[in-house]
Short mmCIF file of C-alpha atoms (C1' of nucleotides) in Angstrom, two decimals:
data_model
loop_
_atom_site.label_atom_id
_atom_site.label_comp_id
_atom_site.label_asym_id
_atom_site.label_seq_id
_atom_site.Cartn_x
_atom_site.Cartn_y
_atom_site.Cartn_z
CA MET B 24 -3.65 8.51 3.18
CA THR B 25 -4.73 11.09 0.64
CA GLU B 26 -3.64 10.57 -2.96
CA GLY B 27 -4.86 8.43 -5.80
CA PRO B 28 -2.58 5.91 -7.53
CA SER B 29 -0.52 5.36 -4.38
CA TYR B 30 3.21 5.81 -4.13
CA LYS B 31 3.83 2.38 -5.57
CA GLU B 32 2.12 3.15 -8.86
CA ARG B 33 3.08 6.78 -9.49
CA LYS B 34 5.46 7.08 -12.44
CA VAL B 35 8.11 9.46 -11.17
CA ILE B 36 11.47 7.68 -11.37
CA THR B 37 13.94 8.41 -14.16
CA ILE B 38 15.77 5.66 -16.02
CA GLY B 39 19.09 6.42 -14.35
CA VAL B 40 17.64 5.83 -10.90
CA VAL B 41 15.83 2.72 -12.10
CA SER B 42 19.16 1.46 -13.37
CA GLU B 43 20.71 1.95 -9.93
CA LEU B 44 17.75 0.38 -8.19
CA THR B 45 17.59 -2.70 -10.41
CA GLY B 46 21.20 -3.17 -11.40
CA LEU B 47 20.14 -3.28 -15.04
CA SER B 48 21.76 -1.15 -17.72
CA GLU B 49 19.70 1.58 -19.34
CA ARG B 50 20.06 -0.35 -22.55
CA GLN B 51 18.43 -3.39 -20.98
CA ILE B 52 15.62 -1.35 -19.47
CA ARG B 53 14.83 0.25 -22.81
CA TYR B 54 14.99 -3.08 -24.55
CA TYR B 55 12.48 -4.63 -22.16
CA GLU B 56 10.18 -1.79 -23.03
CA GLU B 57 10.65 -2.54 -26.71
CA ARG B 58 9.66 -6.13 -25.92
CA LYS B 59 6.55 -4.81 -24.16
CA LEU B 60 7.44 -5.92 -20.67
CA VAL B 61 7.28 -2.46 -19.07
CA TYR B 62 5.34 0.65 -19.89
CA PRO B 63 6.96 3.79 -18.52
CA GLU B 64 5.26 7.12 -18.95
CA ARG B 65 6.96 10.01 -20.70
CA SER B 66 7.65 13.48 -19.41
CA PRO B 67 6.63 16.39 -21.64
CA LYS B 68 9.98 16.30 -23.41
CA GLY B 69 10.15 12.54 -23.78
CA ASN B 70 12.00 11.25 -20.75
CA ARG B 71 10.89 7.89 -19.39
CA LYS B 72 9.37 7.77 -15.93
CA TYR B 73 8.84 4.59 -13.93
CA SER B 74 6.99 3.59 -10.77
CA PHE B 75 8.19 1.49 -7.85
CA ALA B 76 5.93 -1.22 -9.23
CA ASP B 77 7.87 -1.03 -12.49
CA VAL B 78 11.13 -1.30 -10.58
CA GLU B 79 9.94 -4.46 -8.85
CA LEU B 80 8.71 -5.89 -12.12
CA LEU B 81 12.09 -5.20 -13.70
CA ILE B 82 13.81 -7.01 -10.85
CA ASP B 83 11.57 -10.01 -11.47
CA ILE B 84 12.42 -9.82 -15.15
CA ALA B 85 16.11 -9.65 -14.36
CA ASN B 86 15.82 -12.80 -12.28
CA LYS B 87 14.00 -14.67 -15.00
CA ARG B 88 16.54 -13.55 -17.57
CA GLU B 89 19.31 -14.92 -15.37
CA GLU B 90 17.49 -18.24 -15.41
CA GLY B 91 17.66 -18.04 -19.18
CA VAL B 92 13.99 -17.23 -19.75
CA GLN B 93 13.51 -15.30 -22.98
CA THR B 94 11.68 -11.98 -23.06
CA PHE B 95 9.03 -13.54 -25.26
CA GLU B 96 8.25 -16.19 -22.67
CA ILE B 97 8.25 -13.64 -19.88
CA ARG B 98 5.74 -11.65 -21.84
CA GLN B 99 3.54 -14.70 -22.41
CA ASP B 100 3.52 -15.42 -18.70
CA MET B 101 2.60 -11.85 -17.91
CA ILE B 102 -0.28 -11.91 -20.37
CA ARG B 103 -1.55 -15.20 -18.96
CA ALA B 104 -1.38 -13.92 -15.40
CA GLU B 105 -3.24 -10.82 -16.48
CA LYS B 106 -6.01 -12.88 -18.07
CA ARG B 107 -6.41 -15.02 -14.98
CA LYS B 108 -6.80 -11.89 -12.94
CA GLU B 109 -9.43 -10.48 -15.26
CA LYS B 110 -11.36 -13.73 -15.15
CA LYS B 111 -11.31 -13.64 -11.38
CA MET B 112 -12.54 -10.06 -11.39
CA ARG B 113 -15.45 -10.92 -13.64
CA LYS B 114 -16.40 -13.79 -11.39
CA GLN B 115 -16.31 -11.53 -8.35
CA LEU B 116 -18.36 -8.90 -10.10
CA LEU B 117 -20.97 -11.45 -11.12
CA ARG B 118 -21.24 -12.83 -7.60
CA GLY B 119 -21.69 -9.30 -6.33
CA GLU B 120 -24.56 -8.69 -8.70
CA ILE B 121 -26.28 -11.93 -7.77
CA ASN B 122 -25.97 -11.11 -4.09
CA ALA B 123 -27.36 -7.65 -4.68
CA ARG B 124 -30.57 -9.16 -6.07
CA PHE B 125 -31.05 -12.48 -4.34
CA GLY B 126 -28.72 -12.34 -1.36
CA ILE B 127 -29.01 -10.68 2.02
CA GLN B 128 -31.99 -8.40 1.52
CA LYS B 129 -32.71 -5.25 3.43
CA GLU B 130 -36.15 -5.46 5.05
CA ARG B 131 -38.63 -2.99 3.69
CA MET R 18 5.69 -6.28 1.61
CA THR R 19 9.44 -6.75 1.32
CA GLU R 20 11.56 -3.59 1.34
CA GLY R 21 12.86 -1.29 4.05
CA PRO R 22 12.17 2.47 4.02
CA SER R 23 8.85 2.06 2.20
CA TYR R 24 7.98 3.75 -1.07
CA LYS R 25 7.01 6.93 0.71
CA GLU R 26 10.48 7.46 2.16
CA ARG R 27 12.78 6.28 -0.65
CA LYS R 28 14.67 9.20 -2.20
CA VAL R 29 14.35 8.55 -5.90
CA ILE R 30 12.66 11.58 -7.47
CA THR R 31 14.65 14.19 -9.38
CA ILE R 32 14.12 17.89 -8.88
CA GLY R 33 12.41 18.34 -12.24
CA VAL R 34 9.72 15.82 -11.33
CA VAL R 35 9.36 17.32 -7.85
CA SER R 36 8.83 20.66 -9.53
CA GLU R 37 6.01 19.21 -11.65
CA LEU R 38 4.48 17.45 -8.66
CA THR R 39 4.53 20.45 -6.34
CA GLY R 40 4.14 23.34 -8.77
CA LEU R 41 7.22 24.95 -7.22
CA SER R 42 10.13 26.22 -9.30
CA GLU R 43 13.46 24.43 -9.00
CA ARG R 44 14.81 27.65 -7.59
CA GLN R 45 12.27 27.57 -4.79
CA ILE R 46 12.93 23.93 -4.02
CA ARG R 47 16.68 24.52 -3.77
CA TYR R 48 16.12 27.58 -1.63
CA TYR R 49 13.98 25.65 0.85
CA GLU R 50 16.84 23.23 1.14
CA GLU R 51 19.20 26.13 1.86
CA ARG R 52 16.80 27.18 4.60
CA LYS R 53 16.92 23.62 5.97
CA LEU R 54 13.33 22.71 5.33
CA VAL R 55 14.06 19.68 3.15
CA TYR R 56 16.93 17.26 2.97
CA PRO R 57 17.22 15.52 -0.38
CA GLU R 58 19.87 12.89 -0.93
CA ARG R 59 22.44 13.21 -3.69
CA SER R 60 23.21 10.83 -6.51
CA PRO R 61 26.86 9.87 -7.04
CA LYS R 62 27.36 12.86 -9.29
CA GLY R 63 25.52 15.34 -7.15
CA ASN R 64 21.94 15.34 -8.38
CA ARG R 65 19.25 15.86 -5.77
CA LYS R 66 16.84 13.06 -5.09
CA TYR R 67 13.59 13.40 -3.13
CA SER R 68 11.01 11.08 -1.61
CA PHE R 69 7.23 11.25 -1.82
CA ALA R 70 7.35 12.36 1.81
CA ASP R 71 9.55 15.27 0.72
CA VAL R 72 7.08 16.12 -2.03
CA GLU R 73 4.24 16.26 0.47
CA LEU R 74 6.30 18.34 2.84
CA LEU R 75 7.09 20.76 0.03
CA ILE R 76 3.39 21.08 -0.75
CA ASP R 77 2.75 21.95 2.89
CA ILE R 78 5.54 24.48 2.75
CA ALA R 79 4.10 25.99 -0.41
CA ASN R 80 0.75 26.42 1.32
CA LYS R 81 2.29 28.10 4.32
CA ARG R 82 4.32 30.40 2.10
CA GLU R 83 1.11 31.42 0.35
CA GLU R 84 -0.26 32.37 3.73
CA GLY R 85 2.79 34.58 4.14
CA VAL R 86 4.59 32.38 6.66
CA GLN R 87 8.35 32.89 6.45
CA THR R 88 10.74 30.01 5.96
CA PHE R 89 12.25 30.72 9.34
CA GLU R 90 8.91 30.29 11.09
CA ILE R 91 8.16 27.16 9.11
CA ARG R 92 11.45 25.76 10.26
CA GLN R 93 10.72 26.63 13.90
CA ASP R 94 7.40 24.84 13.69
CA MET R 95 9.01 21.78 12.17
CA ILE R 96 11.64 21.66 14.91
CA ARG R 97 8.99 22.03 17.61
CA ALA R 98 6.86 19.27 16.13
CA GLU R 99 9.93 17.07 15.96
CA LYS R 100 10.69 17.65 19.63
CA ARG R 101 7.15 16.85 20.68
CA LYS R 102 7.38 13.60 18.78
CA GLU R 103 10.66 12.68 20.44
CA LYS R 104 9.24 13.40 23.86
CA LYS R 105 6.28 11.16 23.10
CA MET R 106 8.61 8.39 21.98
CA ARG R 107 10.63 8.58 25.17
CA LYS R 108 7.45 8.40 27.21
CA GLN R 109 6.30 5.34 25.33
CA LEU R 110 9.66 3.69 25.69
CA LEU R 111 9.67 4.32 29.41
CA ARG R 112 6.20 2.90 29.85
CA GLY R 113 7.28 -0.18 27.94
CA GLU R 114 10.21 -0.72 30.26
CA ILE R 115 8.08 -0.37 33.34
CA ASN R 116 5.58 -2.83 32.00
CA ALA R 117 8.33 -5.27 31.18
CA ARG R 118 9.37 -5.40 34.85
CA PHE R 119 6.26 -4.78 36.88
CA GLY R 120 3.43 -5.31 34.44
CA ILE R 121 1.86 -8.47 33.13
CA GLN R 122 4.34 -11.10 34.29
CA LYS R 123 4.92 -14.45 32.72
CA GLU R 124 4.47 -17.21 35.30
CA ARG R 125 7.63 -19.17 35.99
"C1'" DC S 8 13.68 37.64 2.52
"C1'" DG S 9 12.24 34.99 -1.44
"C1'" DT S 10 12.52 34.31 -6.13
"C1'" DG S 11 13.72 35.13 -11.14
"C1'" DT S 12 17.21 34.86 -14.51
"C1'" DA S 13 21.44 34.48 -17.55
"C1'" DA S 14 25.93 31.84 -17.53
"C1'" DG S 15 28.85 28.00 -18.26
"C1'" DG S 16 29.70 23.45 -17.57
"C1'" DA S 17 28.84 18.68 -16.45
"C1'" DA S 18 25.80 14.80 -16.40
"C1'" DT S 19 21.42 12.65 -18.26
"C1'" DT S 20 18.57 10.91 -21.63
"C1'" DC S 21 17.07 10.00 -26.30
"C1'" DT S 22 17.16 7.71 -30.86
"C1'" DG S 23 19.00 4.93 -34.59
"C1'" DA S 24 22.72 2.10 -35.83
"C1'" DC S 25 26.57 -1.18 -36.04
"C1'" DA S 26 28.60 -5.17 -33.63
"C1'" DC S 27 28.69 -9.82 -31.77
"C1'" DG S 28 26.97 -14.13 -31.09
"C1'" DC E 14 17.95 -12.72 -29.29
"C1'" DG E 15 19.95 -9.66 -25.92
"C1'" DT E 16 23.21 -6.34 -24.93
"C1'" DG E 17 27.33 -3.20 -25.52
"C1'" DT E 18 28.98 0.90 -27.52
"C1'" DA E 19 30.08 5.29 -30.11
"C1'" DA E 20 27.48 9.33 -32.11
"C1'" DG E 21 25.16 13.64 -31.98
"C1'" DG E 22 21.87 16.34 -30.09
"C1'" DA E 23 18.51 17.96 -26.79
"C1'" DA E 24 17.06 18.47 -22.10
"C1'" DT E 25 18.41 18.35 -17.08
"C1'" DT E 26 20.79 19.76 -13.21
"C1'" DC E 27 24.34 22.20 -10.71
"C1'" DT E 28 26.62 26.29 -8.63
"C1'" DG E 29 27.52 31.14 -7.80
"C1'" DA E 30 25.98 35.58 -8.86
"C1'" DC E 31 23.33 39.76 -9.93
"C1'" DA E 32 18.67 41.77 -9.62
"C1'" DC E 33 14.53 43.42 -7.27
"C1'" DG E 34 11.98 44.58 -3.50
#
DNA sequence: CGTGTAAGGAATTCTGACACG
DNA sequence: CGTGTAAGGAATTCTGACACG
């Protein structure tokens, strides 16, 4: 273990490979970006680059689409999930701070 | 955790990205393949695809080359390391078999 | 030996648009 | 709304070769 944003998060996969990996057409993949469901990075000359995490997300999206869920709804769900996570983080942070002051004290 | 050959081993990165990631020229990367130091897969139409493991290996190779080590020597070292690993595996396997027969027995 | 480069072609990717439903 | 497709261009990748040292 050495690197930073581990293998799963590094944006290194081109759209053609993502298409193979997900079974989605390039058109679909680009459209889901337009609908703000995925955020690939861009190479210097403008080529999209995705992470394994993006690939997995796209597979989830593909499944929901098959169930007839609209991109708008998928996006709403993602935003909600994101907010819940943030809330949880804040709670954790707060608890940490309280512990630091009033919790297990180091003797001095 | 779901997939098989984890993120580190999946061959999904094109040579251009590998070049950016390693700082090596595409020429160098292809040459190291010719010298049997790396084994990318090929896409249906013949494009090379590398894994993160390959990228790390190429970085190691780049470092050795800077030290003046020749590709031939690098290859020898890789083969030797591989053999040591295999030997270790066989030893382990053997020990496992012995244990299975004469080691901790299940009562019956 | 290791790497750069020009060469020519094939495959990839990009954007904006029209189509259908 | 979600996706296919043809269009034209730019960038990518591939191979085999010549060059230099």
